[in-house]
PDB file of C-alpha atoms in Angstrom:
ATOM      1  CA  GLN A1010       7.084  17.827   5.958  1.00  0.00           C
ATOM      2  CA  LYS A1011       5.758  14.464   4.845  1.00  0.00           C
ATOM      3  CA  GLU A1012       2.305  13.534   6.098  1.00  0.00           C
ATOM      4  CA  VAL A1013       3.620  10.226   7.420  1.00  0.00           C
ATOM      5  CA  GLU A1014       7.218   9.663   8.488  1.00  0.00           C
ATOM      6  CA  GLN A1015       8.705   6.208   8.962  1.00  0.00           C
ATOM      7  CA  ASP A1016      12.305   5.202   9.515  1.00  0.00           C
ATOM      8  CA  PRO A1017      13.241   2.957   6.564  1.00  0.00           C
ATOM      9  CA  GLY A1018      15.777   0.929   8.546  1.00  0.00           C
ATOM     10  CA  PRO A1019      16.963  -1.672   7.798  1.00  0.00           C
ATOM     11  CA  LEU A1020      16.450  -3.214  11.205  1.00  0.00           C
ATOM     12  CA  SER A1021      18.216  -6.476  12.013  1.00  0.00           C
ATOM     13  CA  VAL A1022      17.365  -8.425  15.183  1.00  0.00           C
ATOM     14  CA  PRO A1023      17.990 -11.923  16.534  1.00  0.00           C
ATOM     15  CA  GLU A1024      15.183 -14.437  16.704  1.00  0.00           C
ATOM     16  CA  GLY A1025      13.104 -14.004  19.847  1.00  0.00           C
ATOM     17  CA  ALA A1026      13.721 -10.258  20.174  1.00  0.00           C
ATOM     18  CA  ILE A1027      10.988  -7.698  20.705  1.00  0.00           C
ATOM     19  CA  VAL A1028      10.727  -5.415  17.698  1.00  0.00           C
ATOM     20  CA  SER A1029       9.378  -1.870  17.794  1.00  0.00           C
ATOM     21  CA  LEU A1030       8.375  -0.137  14.558  1.00  0.00           C
ATOM     22  CA  ASN A1031       7.178   3.452  14.570  1.00  0.00           C
ATOM     23  CA  CYS A1032       5.565   6.169  12.486  1.00  0.00           C
ATOM     24  CA  THR A1033       4.678   9.765  13.085  1.00  0.00           C
ATOM     25  CA  TYR A1034       2.017  11.713  11.236  1.00  0.00           C
ATOM     26  CA  SER A1035       1.255  15.375  10.867  1.00  0.00           C
ATOM     27  CA  ASN A1036      -2.510  15.711  10.443  1.00  0.00           C
ATOM     28  CA  SER A1037      -4.653  15.349  13.543  1.00  0.00           C
ATOM     29  CA  ALA A1038      -7.683  14.641  11.318  1.00  0.00           C
ATOM     30  CA  PHE A1039      -6.377  11.172  10.520  1.00  0.00           C
ATOM     31  CA  GLN A1040      -8.663   8.584  12.044  1.00  0.00           C
ATOM     32  CA  TYR A1041      -7.705   5.103  10.849  1.00  0.00           C
ATOM     33  CA  PHE A1042      -4.340   3.516  11.380  1.00  0.00           C
ATOM     34  CA  MET A1043      -3.034   0.382   9.754  1.00  0.00           C
ATOM     35  CA  TRP A1044       0.071  -1.710   9.480  1.00  0.00           C
ATOM     36  CA  TYR A1045       0.760  -3.607   6.276  1.00  0.00           C
ATOM     37  CA  ARG A1046       3.393  -6.304   5.859  1.00  0.00           C
ATOM     38  CA  GLN A1047       5.130  -6.772   2.525  1.00  0.00           C
ATOM     39  CA  TYR A1048       7.254  -9.807   1.778  1.00  0.00           C
ATOM     40  CA  SER A1049       9.844  -9.599  -0.969  1.00  0.00           C
ATOM     41  CA  ARG A1050       8.294  -9.699  -4.460  1.00  0.00           C
ATOM     42  CA  LYS A1051       4.773  -9.584  -3.031  1.00  0.00           C
ATOM     43  CA  GLY A1052       2.083  -6.959  -2.577  1.00  0.00           C
ATOM     44  CA  PRO A1053       1.392  -5.495   0.874  1.00  0.00           C
ATOM     45  CA  GLU A1054      -1.151  -7.287   3.050  1.00  0.00           C
ATOM     46  CA  LEU A1055      -3.037  -5.888   6.021  1.00  0.00           C
ATOM     47  CA  LEU A1056      -1.592  -6.926   9.365  1.00  0.00           C
ATOM     48  CA  MET A1057      -3.301  -4.712  11.950  1.00  0.00           C
ATOM     49  CA  TYR A1058      -6.034  -2.095  11.873  1.00  0.00           C
ATOM     50  CA  THR A1059      -7.113   0.323  14.584  1.00  0.00           C
ATOM     51  CA  TYR A1060      -9.391   3.312  14.854  1.00  0.00           C
ATOM     52  CA  SER A1061      -8.814   4.845  18.256  1.00  0.00           C
ATOM     53  CA  SER A1062      -5.966   5.638  20.584  1.00  0.00           C
ATOM     54  CA  GLY A1063      -4.706   2.781  22.722  1.00  0.00           C
ATOM     55  CA  ASN A1064      -3.482  -0.731  22.101  1.00  0.00           C
ATOM     56  CA  LYS A1065      -4.762  -3.549  19.942  1.00  0.00           C
ATOM     57  CA  GLU A1066      -3.296  -7.001  20.266  1.00  0.00           C
ATOM     58  CA  ASP A1067      -3.308  -9.910  17.816  1.00  0.00           C
ATOM     59  CA  GLY A1068      -1.132 -12.832  18.787  1.00  0.00           C
ATOM     60  CA  ARG A1069       2.486 -11.680  18.848  1.00  0.00           C
ATOM     61  CA  PHE A1070       1.596  -8.310  17.341  1.00  0.00           C
ATOM     62  CA  THR A1071       0.470  -5.181  19.190  1.00  0.00           C
ATOM     63  CA  ALA A1072      -0.522  -1.946  17.467  1.00  0.00           C
ATOM     64  CA  GLN A1073      -0.415   1.214  19.535  1.00  0.00           C
ATOM     65  CA  VAL A1074      -1.824   4.621  18.650  1.00  0.00           C
ATOM     66  CA  ASP A1075      -1.164   7.848  20.534  1.00  0.00           C
ATOM     67  CA  LYS A1076      -3.275  10.520  18.863  1.00  0.00           C
ATOM     68  CA  SER A1077      -2.098  13.257  21.218  1.00  0.00           C
ATOM     69  CA  SER A1078       1.491  12.725  20.024  1.00  0.00           C
ATOM     70  CA  LYS A1079       0.507  11.681  16.484  1.00  0.00           C
ATOM     71  CA  TYR A1080       2.560   8.537  16.936  1.00  0.00           C
ATOM     72  CA  ILE A1081       1.807   4.941  15.994  1.00  0.00           C
ATOM     73  CA  SER A1082       3.777   1.825  16.811  1.00  0.00           C
ATOM     74  CA  LEU A1083       3.835  -1.856  16.002  1.00  0.00           C
ATOM     75  CA  PHE A1084       5.417  -4.256  18.477  1.00  0.00           C
ATOM     76  CA  ILE A1085       6.375  -7.798  17.549  1.00  0.00           C
ATOM     77  CA  ARG A1086       7.052 -10.162  20.441  1.00  0.00           C
ATOM     78  CA  ASP A1087       9.158 -13.296  20.107  1.00  0.00           C
ATOM     79  CA  SER A1088      10.157 -12.318  16.580  1.00  0.00           C
ATOM     80  CA  GLN A1089      10.641 -15.134  14.069  1.00  0.00           C
ATOM     81  CA  PRO A1090      12.628 -15.358  10.831  1.00  0.00           C
ATOM     82  CA  SER A1091       9.248 -15.531   9.048  1.00  0.00           C
ATOM     83  CA  ASP A1092       8.603 -11.969  10.280  1.00  0.00           C
ATOM     84  CA  SER A1093      11.377 -10.724   7.985  1.00  0.00           C
ATOM     85  CA  ALA A1094       9.590  -8.314   5.666  1.00  0.00           C
ATOM     86  CA  THR A1095       8.976  -4.636   5.063  1.00  0.00           C
ATOM     87  CA  TYR A1096       6.399  -3.102   7.405  1.00  0.00           C
ATOM     88  CA  LEU A1097       4.429  -0.115   6.178  1.00  0.00           C
ATOM     89  CA  CYS A1098       2.272   2.101   8.329  1.00  0.00           C
ATOM     90  CA  ALA A1099      -0.776   3.493   6.576  1.00  0.00           C
ATOM     91  CA  ILE A1100      -3.152   6.169   7.684  1.00  0.00           C
ATOM     92  CA  ALA A1101      -6.604   7.072   6.377  1.00  0.00           C
ATOM     93  CA  PRO A1102      -8.234  10.443   6.940  1.00  0.00           C
ATOM     94  CA  GLY A1103     -11.591   8.793   7.304  1.00  0.00           C
ATOM     95  CA  GLY A1104     -14.674   8.973   5.125  1.00  0.00           C
ATOM     96  CA  TYR A1105     -13.026   7.642   2.017  1.00  0.00           C
ATOM     97  CA  ASN A1106     -10.538   5.020   0.954  1.00  0.00           C
ATOM     98  CA  LYS A1107      -7.376   7.034   0.396  1.00  0.00           C
ATOM     99  CA  LEU A1108      -4.448   5.628   2.314  1.00  0.00           C
ATOM    100  CA  ILE A1109      -1.257   7.540   3.020  1.00  0.00           C
ATOM    101  CA  PHE A1110       1.695   5.228   3.475  1.00  0.00           C
ATOM    102  CA  GLY A1111       4.962   5.580   5.292  1.00  0.00           C
ATOM    103  CA  ALA A1112       8.134   4.683   3.411  1.00  0.00           C
ATOM    104  CA  GLY A1113       8.262   1.245   5.078  1.00  0.00           C
ATOM    105  CA  THR A1114      10.793  -0.280   7.497  1.00  0.00           C
ATOM    106  CA  ARG A1115      12.717  -3.317   6.333  1.00  0.00           C
ATOM    107  CA  LEU A1116      13.048  -5.888   9.120  1.00  0.00           C
ATOM    108  CA  ALA A1117      15.368  -8.896   9.131  1.00  0.00           C
ATOM    109  CA  VAL A1118      15.079 -11.485  11.914  1.00  0.00           C
ATOM    110  CA  HIS A1119      18.051 -13.808  11.909  1.00  0.00           C
ATOM    111  CA  PRO A1120      18.117 -17.249  13.553  1.00  0.00           C
TER     112      PRO A1120
ATOM    113  CA  GLU B 819      -9.811 -17.507  -4.050  1.00  0.00           C
ATOM    114  CA  ALA B 820     -10.252 -13.764  -3.485  1.00  0.00           C
ATOM    115  CA  GLN B 821      -7.489 -11.956  -5.283  1.00  0.00           C
ATOM    116  CA  VAL B 822      -6.222  -9.050  -7.325  1.00  0.00           C
ATOM    117  CA  THR B 823      -4.271 -10.026 -10.419  1.00  0.00           C
ATOM    118  CA  GLN B 824      -1.902  -7.902 -12.458  1.00  0.00           C
ATOM    119  CA  ASN B 825      -0.235  -8.500 -15.778  1.00  0.00           C
ATOM    120  CA  PRO B 826       2.505  -8.455 -16.762  1.00  0.00           C
ATOM    121  CA  ARG B 827       4.576  -9.002 -13.613  1.00  0.00           C
ATOM    122  CA  TYR B 828       7.757  -7.732 -15.256  1.00  0.00           C
ATOM    123  CA  LEU B 829       8.119  -5.390 -18.201  1.00  0.00           C
ATOM    124  CA  ILE B 830      11.099  -3.754 -19.861  1.00  0.00           C
ATOM    125  CA  THR B 831      10.279  -1.190 -22.509  1.00  0.00           C
ATOM    126  CA  VAL B 832      11.739   1.814 -24.286  1.00  0.00           C
ATOM    127  CA  THR B 833      10.918   5.480 -23.942  1.00  0.00           C
ATOM    128  CA  GLY B 834       7.758   6.476 -25.787  1.00  0.00           C
ATOM    129  CA  LYS B 835       6.319   3.033 -26.459  1.00  0.00           C
ATOM    130  CA  LYS B 836       2.754   2.906 -25.170  1.00  0.00           C
ATOM    131  CA  LEU B 837       1.983   0.172 -22.678  1.00  0.00           C
ATOM    132  CA  THR B 838      -0.915  -1.086 -20.581  1.00  0.00           C
ATOM    133  CA  VAL B 839      -0.771  -2.897 -17.247  1.00  0.00           C
ATOM    134  CA  THR B 840      -3.941  -4.823 -16.537  1.00  0.00           C
ATOM    135  CA  CYS B 841      -5.577  -5.230 -13.133  1.00  0.00           C
ATOM    136  CA  SER B 842      -8.524  -7.422 -12.253  1.00  0.00           C
ATOM    137  CA  GLN B 843     -10.262  -8.250  -8.958  1.00  0.00           C
ATOM    138  CA  ASN B 844     -12.828 -10.951  -8.175  1.00  0.00           C
ATOM    139  CA  MET B 845     -14.202  -9.556  -4.893  1.00  0.00           C
ATOM    140  CA  ASN B 846     -16.864  -7.281  -6.394  1.00  0.00           C
ATOM    141  CA  HIS B 847     -15.131  -4.259  -4.862  1.00  0.00           C
ATOM    142  CA  GLU B 848     -16.291  -0.800  -5.853  1.00  0.00           C
ATOM    143  CA  TYR B 849     -12.996   0.937  -5.096  1.00  0.00           C
ATOM    144  CA  MET B 850      -9.812   0.311  -7.094  1.00  0.00           C
ATOM    145  CA  SER B 851      -6.527   2.145  -7.058  1.00  0.00           C
ATOM    146  CA  TRP B 852      -3.048   2.219  -8.591  1.00  0.00           C
ATOM    147  CA  TYR B 853       0.105   2.917  -6.597  1.00  0.00           C
ATOM    148  CA  ARG B 854       3.755   3.168  -7.446  1.00  0.00           C
ATOM    149  CA  GLN B 855       6.422   2.157  -4.952  1.00  0.00           C
ATOM    150  CA  ASP B 856       9.870   3.716  -5.003  1.00  0.00           C
ATOM    151  CA  PRO B 857      12.734   3.309  -2.496  1.00  0.00           C
ATOM    152  CA  GLY B 858      12.503   5.821   0.326  1.00  0.00           C
ATOM    153  CA  LEU B 859       9.156   7.164  -0.909  1.00  0.00           C
ATOM    154  CA  GLY B 860       6.814   4.331  -0.036  1.00  0.00           C
ATOM    155  CA  LEU B 861       3.567   3.782  -1.888  1.00  0.00           C
ATOM    156  CA  ARG B 862       2.108   6.762  -3.691  1.00  0.00           C
ATOM    157  CA  GLN B 863      -1.327   6.762  -5.229  1.00  0.00           C
ATOM    158  CA  ILE B 864      -1.529   7.407  -8.978  1.00  0.00           C
ATOM    159  CA  TYR B 865      -5.244   7.150  -9.744  1.00  0.00           C
ATOM    160  CA  TYR B 866      -8.282   5.702  -8.086  1.00  0.00           C
ATOM    161  CA  SER B 867     -11.842   4.772  -9.008  1.00  0.00           C
ATOM    162  CA  MET B 868     -14.897   4.717  -6.771  1.00  0.00           C
ATOM    163  CA  ASN B 869     -17.027   2.862  -9.307  1.00  0.00           C
ATOM    164  CA  VAL B 870     -17.517   2.128 -13.009  1.00  0.00           C
ATOM    165  CA  GLU B 871     -16.824   5.201 -15.149  1.00  0.00           C
ATOM    166  CA  VAL B 872     -15.734   7.195 -12.051  1.00  0.00           C
ATOM    167  CA  THR B 873     -12.006   7.868 -11.814  1.00  0.00           C
ATOM    168  CA  ASP B 874      -9.927  10.563 -10.146  1.00  0.00           C
ATOM    169  CA  LYS B 875      -6.323  11.618  -9.756  1.00  0.00           C
ATOM    170  CA  GLY B 876      -4.214  10.555  -6.827  1.00  0.00           C
ATOM    171  CA  ASP B 877      -0.977  12.168  -5.723  1.00  0.00           C
ATOM    172  CA  VAL B 878       1.221  11.407  -8.758  1.00  0.00           C
ATOM    173  CA  PRO B 879      -1.038  11.152 -11.857  1.00  0.00           C
ATOM    174  CA  GLU B 880       1.229  12.839 -14.444  1.00  0.00           C
ATOM    175  CA  GLY B 881       2.052  10.554 -17.362  1.00  0.00           C
ATOM    176  CA  TYR B 882      -0.628   7.990 -16.556  1.00  0.00           C
ATOM    177  CA  LYS B 883      -4.172   7.234 -17.667  1.00  0.00           C
ATOM    178  CA  VAL B 884      -6.762   4.824 -16.356  1.00  0.00           C
ATOM    179  CA  SER B 885     -10.203   3.594 -17.327  1.00  0.00           C
ATOM    180  CA  ARG B 886     -12.960   1.748 -15.474  1.00  0.00           C
ATOM    181  CA  LYS B 887     -15.393   0.287 -17.980  1.00  0.00           C
ATOM    182  CA  GLU B 888     -16.146  -2.798 -15.908  1.00  0.00           C
ATOM    183  CA  LYS B 889     -16.291  -3.164 -12.147  1.00  0.00           C
ATOM    184  CA  ARG B 890     -13.628  -5.862 -11.999  1.00  0.00           C
ATOM    185  CA  ASN B 891     -10.996  -4.279 -14.292  1.00  0.00           C
ATOM    186  CA  PHE B 892      -8.876  -1.156 -13.858  1.00  0.00           C
ATOM    187  CA  PRO B 893      -6.037  -0.940 -16.424  1.00  0.00           C
ATOM    188  CA  LEU B 894      -3.168   1.519 -16.085  1.00  0.00           C
ATOM    189  CA  ILE B 895      -2.010   3.103 -19.331  1.00  0.00           C
ATOM    190  CA  LEU B 896       1.306   4.813 -20.002  1.00  0.00           C
ATOM    191  CA  GLU B 897       0.869   6.610 -23.319  1.00  0.00           C
ATOM    192  CA  SER B 898       4.515   7.663 -23.638  1.00  0.00           C
ATOM    193  CA  PRO B 899       6.620   6.077 -20.905  1.00  0.00           C
ATOM    194  CA  SER B 900       9.725   7.851 -19.677  1.00  0.00           C
ATOM    195  CA  PRO B 901      12.639   6.579 -17.538  1.00  0.00           C
ATOM    196  CA  ASN B 902      11.272   8.347 -14.436  1.00  0.00           C
ATOM    197  CA  GLN B 903       8.314   5.973 -14.589  1.00  0.00           C
ATOM    198  CA  THR B 904      10.589   3.048 -13.853  1.00  0.00           C
ATOM    199  CA  SER B 905       9.050   1.709 -10.664  1.00  0.00           C
ATOM    200  CA  LEU B 906       7.128  -1.071  -8.952  1.00  0.00           C
ATOM    201  CA  TYR B 907       3.386  -0.723  -9.548  1.00  0.00           C
ATOM    202  CA  PHE B 908       0.575  -2.110  -7.429  1.00  0.00           C
ATOM    203  CA  CYS B 909      -3.124  -2.317  -8.069  1.00  0.00           C
ATOM    204  CA  ALA B 910      -5.432  -2.472  -5.054  1.00  0.00           C
ATOM    205  CA  SER B 911      -9.133  -2.854  -4.402  1.00  0.00           C
ATOM    206  CA  SER B 912     -11.447  -2.437  -1.431  1.00  0.00           C
ATOM    207  CA  SER B 913     -15.040  -1.993  -0.370  1.00  0.00           C
ATOM    208  CA  LEU B 914     -16.429   1.510   0.033  1.00  0.00           C
ATOM    209  CA  PRO B 915     -15.776   3.554   3.207  1.00  0.00           C
ATOM    210  CA  GLY B 916     -17.903   2.540   6.160  1.00  0.00           C
ATOM    211  CA  GLU B 917     -17.555  -1.133   5.242  1.00  0.00           C
ATOM    212  CA  SER B 918     -13.815  -1.583   5.412  1.00  0.00           C
ATOM    213  CA  TYR B 919     -10.640   0.379   4.897  1.00  0.00           C
ATOM    214  CA  GLU B 920      -8.626  -2.738   4.095  1.00  0.00           C
ATOM    215  CA  GLN B 921      -7.127  -2.598   0.648  1.00  0.00           C
ATOM    216  CA  TYR B 922      -6.196  -5.815  -1.143  1.00  0.00           C
ATOM    217  CA  PHE B 923      -3.090  -5.531  -3.258  1.00  0.00           C
ATOM    218  CA  GLY B 924      -2.023  -7.343  -6.378  1.00  0.00           C
ATOM    219  CA  PRO B 925       1.427  -8.966  -6.683  1.00  0.00           C
ATOM    220  CA  GLY B 926       3.005  -5.958  -8.378  1.00  0.00           C
ATOM    221  CA  THR B 927       4.392  -5.117 -11.819  1.00  0.00           C
ATOM    222  CA  ARG B 928       8.027  -4.160 -12.067  1.00  0.00           C
ATOM    223  CA  LEU B 929       8.430  -1.735 -14.964  1.00  0.00           C
ATOM    224  CA  THR B 930      11.750  -0.611 -16.423  1.00  0.00           C
ATOM    225  CA  VAL B 931      11.786   2.147 -19.042  1.00  0.00           C
ATOM    226  CA  THR B 932      15.096   2.602 -20.889  1.00  0.00           C
TER     227      THR B 932
END
């Protein structure tokens, strides 16, 4: 079993839709949860970062962590064509910098 | 501008011909790391370095070498490349744990080994 599982998609939605992206993880010791966004031909860049269970909101983006279920989600409201990218969840055990990435979900938002 | 730079961005080479991919960061970060990205597998860590002269293996280190002689530079060396090392490579840097877990990635190097 992989430490972090993420559906690779692709996911195609119309502009304005609410998008839900999800990951599951296997190790309950994981403490830090991140979402990176990667545009085509670019390196990943940090989008959201959270430490505890619950929700964290930043504009149109909401990151949700459920430690009891080992499940993390990213919601995008009012999706835009500029949101078209690959979204990678990343999890850190805590205490050092190693990140464990999901495979990434490719999202396309069409006008 | 704070950034991580990699060179070259694209490289096509033949089996067995030694190559080096350079990585440099201007943020004075202690931690640097190399990842490879393959379809369906995501980003996998090859090697990392916590500081100058301190390096350690990641999850997929076979066939790779690194060195950290200066804080800003972390080159990736393939002594004898093979076709299974065809991949997209990313260098990343960050502060030490307790300060931030955000990693800053370079633009990537697409390597093809024939």
